[in-house]
Short mmCIF file of C-alpha atoms in Angstrom, two decimals:
data_model
loop_
_atom_site.label_atom_id
_atom_site.label_comp_id
_atom_site.label_asym_id
_atom_site.label_seq_id
_atom_site.Cartn_x
_atom_site.Cartn_y
_atom_site.Cartn_z
CA MET S 1 106.24 163.79 141.27
CA GLY S 2 108.63 161.73 139.10
CA PHE S 3 109.44 158.68 137.42
CA MET S 4 112.01 156.28 138.30
CA THR S 5 113.53 152.44 137.19
CA ARG S 6 114.99 149.79 139.31
CA SER S 7 118.11 148.34 137.92
CA LYS S 8 117.49 144.76 137.28
CA ASP S 9 117.89 142.50 141.09
CA GLY S 10 118.84 146.30 142.40
CA HIS S 11 118.51 147.99 145.03
CA LEU S 12 115.77 151.13 145.24
CA ASP S 13 119.82 153.14 145.33
CA ASN S 14 120.62 151.19 141.58
CA SER S 15 118.31 153.82 139.98
CA SER S 16 117.79 156.16 136.94
CA HIS S 17 114.94 159.06 137.57
CA LEU S 18 113.36 161.45 135.91
CA TYR S 19 111.89 163.72 138.91
CA PHE S 20 109.86 167.23 138.97
CA GLU S 21 109.68 169.31 141.90
CA ASP S 22 106.80 172.34 141.06
CA LYS S 23 106.64 173.97 144.40
CA PRO S 24 107.05 178.09 143.76
CA GLY S 25 110.26 179.57 144.07
CA ALA S 26 112.15 175.99 144.05
CA GLU S 27 110.81 173.90 140.80
CA MET S 28 113.50 172.03 139.71
CA LEU S 29 113.75 169.61 136.61
CA SER S 30 116.27 166.59 138.05
CA MET S 31 117.48 163.55 135.80
CA HIS S 32 120.16 160.98 137.35
CA ALA S 33 121.28 158.22 134.78
CA GLU S 34 122.21 154.92 137.12
CA LYS S 35 125.17 154.22 134.47
CA ASP S 36 125.40 155.68 130.96
CA MET S 37 123.51 158.69 129.00
CA ARG S 38 123.32 158.60 125.67
CA VAL S 39 121.28 162.22 123.68
CA SER S 40 120.49 161.69 120.27
CA VAL S 41 119.64 164.96 118.27
CA GLU S 42 118.37 164.36 114.11
CA ASN S 43 118.85 167.64 113.67
CA ASN S 44 120.00 171.34 115.48
CA LYS S 45 120.32 171.50 119.58
CA ASP S 46 119.88 174.88 121.36
CA VAL S 47 120.31 175.27 124.91
CA THR S 48 119.92 178.84 126.93
CA ILE S 49 120.79 179.31 130.43
CA ASP S 50 119.21 182.36 132.52
CA GLY S 51 121.94 182.07 135.08
CA THR S 52 124.82 179.76 135.51
CA ARG S 53 125.89 176.97 133.86
CA THR S 54 128.57 174.44 136.32
CA THR S 55 130.01 171.41 134.07
CA THR S 56 131.83 169.25 136.61
CA ILE S 57 134.04 166.29 134.89
CA LEU S 58 135.38 163.52 137.15
CA LYS S 59 137.27 161.58 134.26
CA GLU S 60 137.70 163.34 131.03
CA GLN S 61 136.40 165.25 128.15
CA LYS S 62 136.35 164.76 124.27
CA ASP S 63 134.73 166.99 121.85
CA ASP S 64 135.14 165.77 118.42
CA VAL S 65 133.16 168.45 116.30
CA THR S 66 133.63 167.73 112.57
CA GLY S 67 132.58 171.63 110.69
CA ASP S 68 133.80 174.62 112.20
CA ALA S 69 133.63 175.69 115.97
CA VAL S 70 132.96 179.50 116.94
CA PHE S 71 133.10 180.53 121.02
CA ASN S 72 132.52 183.92 121.34
CA TYR S 73 132.83 185.36 124.76
CA HIS S 74 131.09 188.77 125.45
CA ALA S 75 133.04 189.39 129.42
CA THR S 76 136.74 188.80 131.00
CA ARG S 77 137.70 184.66 130.19
CA THR S 78 139.49 182.76 132.13
CA THR S 79 141.68 179.55 131.94
CA THR S 80 144.16 177.63 134.51
CA VAL S 81 146.07 175.17 133.28
CA ASP S 82 147.32 173.11 136.24
CA LYS S 83 149.27 170.52 134.29
CA LYS S 84 150.71 170.57 130.36
CA GLU S 85 148.90 170.95 127.48
CA THR S 86 149.91 170.12 124.24
CA LYS S 87 148.69 172.55 121.04
CA THR S 88 148.95 170.56 118.32
CA PHE S 89 147.93 173.19 114.23
CA LYS S 90 148.28 171.00 111.08
CA ASP S 91 147.10 174.30 108.58
CA GLY S 92 148.31 177.22 110.26
CA GLU S 93 147.71 179.47 113.51
CA LYS S 94 146.37 183.10 113.80
CA THR S 95 146.43 185.66 116.78
CA THR S 96 144.63 189.49 116.79
CA ILE S 97 145.09 191.37 119.32
CA THR S 98 142.79 194.75 118.96
CA ASN S 99 142.58 195.92 122.49
CA GLY S 100 145.64 196.43 124.75
CA PRO S 101 148.86 195.19 125.52
CA ARG S 102 149.68 191.32 124.92
CA SER S 103 150.72 189.96 128.79
#
């Protein structure tokens, strides 16, 4: 079951949709925006994922954080940069290693 809106003068493949699958063992919610998608939250946004999260961005990602940012990883973290990485620190940098050698 779902909802579909078609772009003006568009074909079936020019649409946005919200689709629900309720078959036992295959439950799913699918959402598609034919062009842009904007989400606005007046207060807090909390997301909990009990499985795996995969995000694929085909062009670029921009994040603009006005307040503090905290990232906690409770398992191994691997980062791969295939091309040049540039970092700019305007008010210092601190690195603390508490267990094991740095490689």
